[in-house]
C-alpha angles and dihedrals in degrees: 000000000000125000138175139071115339129191123230088250090053091053093045091050091049094048094046093049090048094050092044089053102047102024130248095273134123090240089060095055099101095044091048092048091047092050094050092044091052096047097044096032091239142015107271118200090251090056093049090048092049090049091048093054094042094048095032089231119140116256090235089061094048088050091050091053094043094051094043096058116068090207089066126066132188091195123065111267133207126270087258122040121202118200114188119198111233093182118137093251093057091041097056095050095055103289089136092063095043089049093051089048090050089053096044092047095050096032092226139123123219116298094015130129122212117254091243090051095240100116141036117185119201138156128234133198096228140354093191099243101096094153093071101044142194091057140175139170130221109198103310094339118104120207117195134184089027120174124188090259093064098051098087092047093051091048092049088064090071099050 
């Protein structure tokens, strides 16, 4: 995931490439938003405006979709995004303790990005690997059967 300052030209080229790849249809909305989000690190207002114009979808609808899905963000995120599963199966096998340890180690609350731009900490309703809870993802890497004692070692891999 790329982050950092982008020019209007960068945003335009990313949006145009995503629309070209997926097509300018309503059915392509989530793939387009996902690609732009992954490339830019978030969905800046300029990108949402361009997607709105290109797909002829109201900006309010785009914002609703972008704010509904945890994988999308309308605010810049850190270089590493941690998604913690807060589902019941993860909760009952020690998820609360792992969640507290993550917050303590990173000194972040849910939805925050660290001042140095390294970390963003978010929750998600399910990561789809309930059999190995507690679970969290760092970027595209899934960690299961995590106890509080493993959190620091996992985070150290992303130094």
